[in-house]
GROMACS .gro file of C-alpha atoms in nm:
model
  215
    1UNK     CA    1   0.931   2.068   1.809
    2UNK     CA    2   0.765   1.791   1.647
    3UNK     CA    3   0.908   1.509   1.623
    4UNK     CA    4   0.700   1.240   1.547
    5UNK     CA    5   0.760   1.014   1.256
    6UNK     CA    6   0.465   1.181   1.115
    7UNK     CA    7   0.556   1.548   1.179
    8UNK     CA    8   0.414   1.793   1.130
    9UNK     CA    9   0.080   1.601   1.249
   10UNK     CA   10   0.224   1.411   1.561
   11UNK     CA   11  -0.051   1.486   1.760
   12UNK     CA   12  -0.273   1.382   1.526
   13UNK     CA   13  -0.090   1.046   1.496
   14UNK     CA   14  -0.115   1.033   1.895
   15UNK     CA   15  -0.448   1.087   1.877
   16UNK     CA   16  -0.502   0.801   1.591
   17UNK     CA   17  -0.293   0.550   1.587
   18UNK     CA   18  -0.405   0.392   1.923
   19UNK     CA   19  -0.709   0.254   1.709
   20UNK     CA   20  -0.457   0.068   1.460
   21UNK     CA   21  -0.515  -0.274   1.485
   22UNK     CA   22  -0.240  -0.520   1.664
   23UNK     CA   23  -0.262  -0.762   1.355
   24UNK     CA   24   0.100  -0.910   1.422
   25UNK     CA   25   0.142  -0.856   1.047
   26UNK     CA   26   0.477  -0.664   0.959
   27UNK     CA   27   0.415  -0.606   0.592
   28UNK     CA   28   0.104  -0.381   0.745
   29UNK     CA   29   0.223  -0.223   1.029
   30UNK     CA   30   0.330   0.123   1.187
   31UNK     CA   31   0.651   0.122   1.042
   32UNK     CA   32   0.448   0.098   0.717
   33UNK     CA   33   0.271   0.369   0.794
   34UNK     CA   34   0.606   0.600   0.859
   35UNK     CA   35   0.726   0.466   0.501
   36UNK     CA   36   0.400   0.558   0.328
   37UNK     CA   37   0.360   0.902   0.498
   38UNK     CA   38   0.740   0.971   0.333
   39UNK     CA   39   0.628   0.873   0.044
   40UNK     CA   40   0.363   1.095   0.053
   41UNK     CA   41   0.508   1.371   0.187
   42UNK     CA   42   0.756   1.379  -0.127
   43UNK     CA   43   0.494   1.358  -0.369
   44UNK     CA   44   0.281   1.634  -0.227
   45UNK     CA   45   0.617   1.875  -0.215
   46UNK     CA   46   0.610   1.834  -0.586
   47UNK     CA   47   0.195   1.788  -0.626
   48UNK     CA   48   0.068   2.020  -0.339
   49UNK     CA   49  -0.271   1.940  -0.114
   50UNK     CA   50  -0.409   1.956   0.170
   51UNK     CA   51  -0.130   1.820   0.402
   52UNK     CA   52  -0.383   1.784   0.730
   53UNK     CA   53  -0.633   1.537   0.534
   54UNK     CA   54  -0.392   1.373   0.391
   55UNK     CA   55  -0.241   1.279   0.691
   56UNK     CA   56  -0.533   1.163   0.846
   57UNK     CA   57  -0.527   0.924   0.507
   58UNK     CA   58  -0.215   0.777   0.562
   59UNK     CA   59  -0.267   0.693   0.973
   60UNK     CA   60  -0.598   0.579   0.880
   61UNK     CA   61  -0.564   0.388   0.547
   62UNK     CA   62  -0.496   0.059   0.728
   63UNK     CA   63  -0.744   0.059   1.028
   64UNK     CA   64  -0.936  -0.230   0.970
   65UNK     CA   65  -0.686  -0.542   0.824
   66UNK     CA   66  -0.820  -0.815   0.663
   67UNK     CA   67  -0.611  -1.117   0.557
   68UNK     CA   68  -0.463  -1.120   0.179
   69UNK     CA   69  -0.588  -1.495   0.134
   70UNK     CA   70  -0.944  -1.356   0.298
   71UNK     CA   71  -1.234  -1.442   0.037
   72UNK     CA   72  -1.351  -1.081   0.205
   73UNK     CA   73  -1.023  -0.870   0.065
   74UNK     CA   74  -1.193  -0.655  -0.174
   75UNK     CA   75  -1.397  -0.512   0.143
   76UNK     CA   76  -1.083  -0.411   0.358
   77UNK     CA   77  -1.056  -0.041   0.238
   78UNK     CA   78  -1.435   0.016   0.223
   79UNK     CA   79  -1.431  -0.129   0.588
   80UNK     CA   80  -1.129   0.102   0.700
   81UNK     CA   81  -1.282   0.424   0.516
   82UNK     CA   82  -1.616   0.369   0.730
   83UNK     CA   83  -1.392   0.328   1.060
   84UNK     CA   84  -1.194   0.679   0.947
   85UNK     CA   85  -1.553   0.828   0.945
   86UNK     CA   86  -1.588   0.733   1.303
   87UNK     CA   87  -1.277   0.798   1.457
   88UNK     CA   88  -1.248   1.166   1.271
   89UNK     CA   89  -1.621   1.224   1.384
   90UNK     CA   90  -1.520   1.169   1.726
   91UNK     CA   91  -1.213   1.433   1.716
   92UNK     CA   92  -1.469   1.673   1.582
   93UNK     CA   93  -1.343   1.712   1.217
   94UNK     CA   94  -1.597   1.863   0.973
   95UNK     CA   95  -1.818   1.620   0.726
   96UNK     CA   96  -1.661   1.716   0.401
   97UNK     CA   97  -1.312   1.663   0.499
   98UNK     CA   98  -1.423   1.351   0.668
   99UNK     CA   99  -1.572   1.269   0.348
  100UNK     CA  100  -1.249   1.325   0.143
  101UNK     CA  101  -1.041   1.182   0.362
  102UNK     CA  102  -1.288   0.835   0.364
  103UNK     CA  103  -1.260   0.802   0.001
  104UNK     CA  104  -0.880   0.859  -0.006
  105UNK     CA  105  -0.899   0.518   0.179
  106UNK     CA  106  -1.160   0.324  -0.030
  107UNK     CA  107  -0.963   0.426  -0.314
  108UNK     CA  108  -0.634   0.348  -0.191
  109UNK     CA  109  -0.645  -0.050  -0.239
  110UNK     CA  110  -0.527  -0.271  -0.581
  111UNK     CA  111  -0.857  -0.491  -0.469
  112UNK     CA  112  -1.043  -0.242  -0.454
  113UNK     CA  113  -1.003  -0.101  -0.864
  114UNK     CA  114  -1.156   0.274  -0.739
  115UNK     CA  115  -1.008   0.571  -0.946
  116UNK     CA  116  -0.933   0.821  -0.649
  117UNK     CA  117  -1.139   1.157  -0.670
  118UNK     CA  118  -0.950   1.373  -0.510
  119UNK     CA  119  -0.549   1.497  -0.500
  120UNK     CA  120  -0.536   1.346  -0.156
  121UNK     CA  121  -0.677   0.964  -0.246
  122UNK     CA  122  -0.425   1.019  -0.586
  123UNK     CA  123  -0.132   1.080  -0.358
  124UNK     CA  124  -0.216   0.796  -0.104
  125UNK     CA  125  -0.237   0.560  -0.381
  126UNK     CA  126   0.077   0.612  -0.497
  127UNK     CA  127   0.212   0.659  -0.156
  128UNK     CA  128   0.105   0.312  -0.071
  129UNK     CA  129   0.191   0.150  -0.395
  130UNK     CA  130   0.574   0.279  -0.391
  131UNK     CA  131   0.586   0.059  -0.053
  132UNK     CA  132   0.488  -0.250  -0.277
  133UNK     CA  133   0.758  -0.238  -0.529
  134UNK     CA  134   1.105  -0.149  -0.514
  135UNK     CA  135   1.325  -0.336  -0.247
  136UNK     CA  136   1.090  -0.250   0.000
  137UNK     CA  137   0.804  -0.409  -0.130
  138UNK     CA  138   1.030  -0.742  -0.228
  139UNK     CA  139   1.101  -0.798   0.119
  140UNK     CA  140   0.726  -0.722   0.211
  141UNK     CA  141   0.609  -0.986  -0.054
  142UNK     CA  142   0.837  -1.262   0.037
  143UNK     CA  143   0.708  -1.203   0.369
  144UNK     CA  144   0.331  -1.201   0.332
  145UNK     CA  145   0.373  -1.540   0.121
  146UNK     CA  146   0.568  -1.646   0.454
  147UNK     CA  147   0.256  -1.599   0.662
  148UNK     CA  148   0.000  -1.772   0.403
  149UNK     CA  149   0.269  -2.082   0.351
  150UNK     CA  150   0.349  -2.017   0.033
  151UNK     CA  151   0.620  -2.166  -0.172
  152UNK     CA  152   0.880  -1.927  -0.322
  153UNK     CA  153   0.786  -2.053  -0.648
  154UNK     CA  154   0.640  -2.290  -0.891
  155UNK     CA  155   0.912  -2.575  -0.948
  156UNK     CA  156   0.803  -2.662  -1.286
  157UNK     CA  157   0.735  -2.386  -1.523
  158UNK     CA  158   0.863  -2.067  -1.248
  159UNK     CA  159   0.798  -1.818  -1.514
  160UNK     CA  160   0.408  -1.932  -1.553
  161UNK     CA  161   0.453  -1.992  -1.967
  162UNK     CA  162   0.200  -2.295  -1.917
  163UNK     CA  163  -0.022  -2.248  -1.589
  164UNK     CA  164  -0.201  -1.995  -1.438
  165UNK     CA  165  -0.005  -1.758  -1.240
  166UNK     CA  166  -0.154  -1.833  -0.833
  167UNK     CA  167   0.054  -1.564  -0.650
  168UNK     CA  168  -0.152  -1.778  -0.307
  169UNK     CA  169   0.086  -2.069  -0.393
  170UNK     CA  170   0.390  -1.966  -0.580
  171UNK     CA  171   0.532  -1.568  -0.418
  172UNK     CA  172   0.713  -1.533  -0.722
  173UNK     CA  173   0.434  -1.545  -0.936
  174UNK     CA  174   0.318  -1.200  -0.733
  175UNK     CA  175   0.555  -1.016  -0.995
  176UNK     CA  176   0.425  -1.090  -1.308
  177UNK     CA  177   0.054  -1.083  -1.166
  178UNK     CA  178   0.085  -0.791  -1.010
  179UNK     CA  179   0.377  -0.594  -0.858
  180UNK     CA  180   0.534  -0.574  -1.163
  181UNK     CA  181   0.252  -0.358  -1.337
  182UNK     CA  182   0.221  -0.147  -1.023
  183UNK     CA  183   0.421   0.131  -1.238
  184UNK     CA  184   0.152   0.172  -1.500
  185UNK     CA  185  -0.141   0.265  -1.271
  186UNK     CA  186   0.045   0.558  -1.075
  187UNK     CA  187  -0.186   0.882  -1.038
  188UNK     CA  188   0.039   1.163  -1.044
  189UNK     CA  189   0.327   1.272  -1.219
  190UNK     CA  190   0.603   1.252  -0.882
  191UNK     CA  191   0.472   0.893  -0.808
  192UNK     CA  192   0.538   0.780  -1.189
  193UNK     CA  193   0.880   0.917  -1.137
  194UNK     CA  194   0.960   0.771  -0.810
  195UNK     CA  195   0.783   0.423  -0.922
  196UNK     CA  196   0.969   0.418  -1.212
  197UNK     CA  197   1.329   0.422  -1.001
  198UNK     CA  198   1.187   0.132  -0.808
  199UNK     CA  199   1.035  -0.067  -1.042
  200UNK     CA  200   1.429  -0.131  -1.187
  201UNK     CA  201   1.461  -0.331  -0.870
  202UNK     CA  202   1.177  -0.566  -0.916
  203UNK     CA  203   1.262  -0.653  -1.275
  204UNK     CA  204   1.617  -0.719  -1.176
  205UNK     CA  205   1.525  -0.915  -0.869
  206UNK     CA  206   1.254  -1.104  -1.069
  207UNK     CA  207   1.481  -1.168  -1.412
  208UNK     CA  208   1.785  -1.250  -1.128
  209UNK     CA  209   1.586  -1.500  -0.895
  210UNK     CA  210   1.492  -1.671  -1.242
  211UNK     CA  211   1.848  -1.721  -1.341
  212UNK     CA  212   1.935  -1.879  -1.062
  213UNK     CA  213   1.652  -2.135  -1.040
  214UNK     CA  214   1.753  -2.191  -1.408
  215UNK     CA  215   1.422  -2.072  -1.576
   0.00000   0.00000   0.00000
């Protein structure tokens, strides 16, 4: 019996994840990995695809990590799709389904602004978004702002009404500029649904934090 985290493709997982790279950063790490692969795995129940390749999307969407404050972001899922094509050339896999699974990746990332091709790269998007918003992806945002020294917000003028929302100095300002419109860019019908359950907690947190900094 499997009984991986990433059942029914443990072996695969074995076989892959000893590539992931030991960033130290929690907001990308394996346990991020196990969230997006459920994620996945309930929108394909409801969407269908091929299972195998998307797995291979999900252990391999994250294989080469660069920094969010990095001038060389909008490259990380373009890098990470040409390190899938290595590592599944090496287990043997077949060019096309190398091929879909590489775009899946490049397609995956908000930096990145690629409309996904296939079913696979639609359900990994969403997969990967749902662990950006809800409580989930709170706690993951608050914690990436940690690690670039961020401050929680902007003292003056929180809501951004009069400045330029800079989500690099202020974490709260992440919400308006971008988790918050997550919901509207969600590729199939199951993500929408499950985004749409999540995105209540973001708007509460958001609208809640405000109140109490008396914005």
């Amino acid at each position: 019996m499997d009984s991986s985290p990433f059942s029914p493709y443990g072996e695969l997982a074995h076989r892959l994840l000893p590539s992931f790279p030991s960033s130290g950063d929690g907001a990308h790490d394996v346990s991020h990995l196990e969230r997006v692969w459920r994620n996945a795995m309930a929108i394909h129940a409801e969407e269908g695809g091929d299972l195998e390749l998307l797995a291979a999307s999900v252990l391999l969407h994250d294989c080469v990590q660069v920094p969010k404050n990095s001038p060389l972001r909008d490259t990380a899922s373009r890098l990470a799709a040409d390190e899938a094509r290595k590592l599944l050339r090496i287990l043997g896999w077949a060019k096309p389904r190398i091929e879909t699974v590489a775009g899946a990746i490049e397609s995956h990332s908000y930096s990145a602004g690629i409309t996904p091709a296939s079913l696979e790269g639609r359900i990994l998007q969403d997969a990967d978004r749902l662990d950006a918003i809800g409580m989930t992806g709170i706690a993951r945002c608050f914690y990436t702002a940690g690690r670039m020294g961020s401050s929680l917000y902007a003292p003056i003028d929180p809501r951004g009404d009069t400045r330029p929302l800079d989500d690099r100095q202020f974490a709260l300002d992440h919400f308006p500029r971008k988790l918050l419109k997550l919901v509207d860019g969600f590729q199939t019908a199951t993500g929408r649904h499950l985004a749409l359950q999540r995105q209540r907690a973001l708007q509460e947190f958001y609208e809640g934090m405000l109140a109490e900094i008396g914005s």
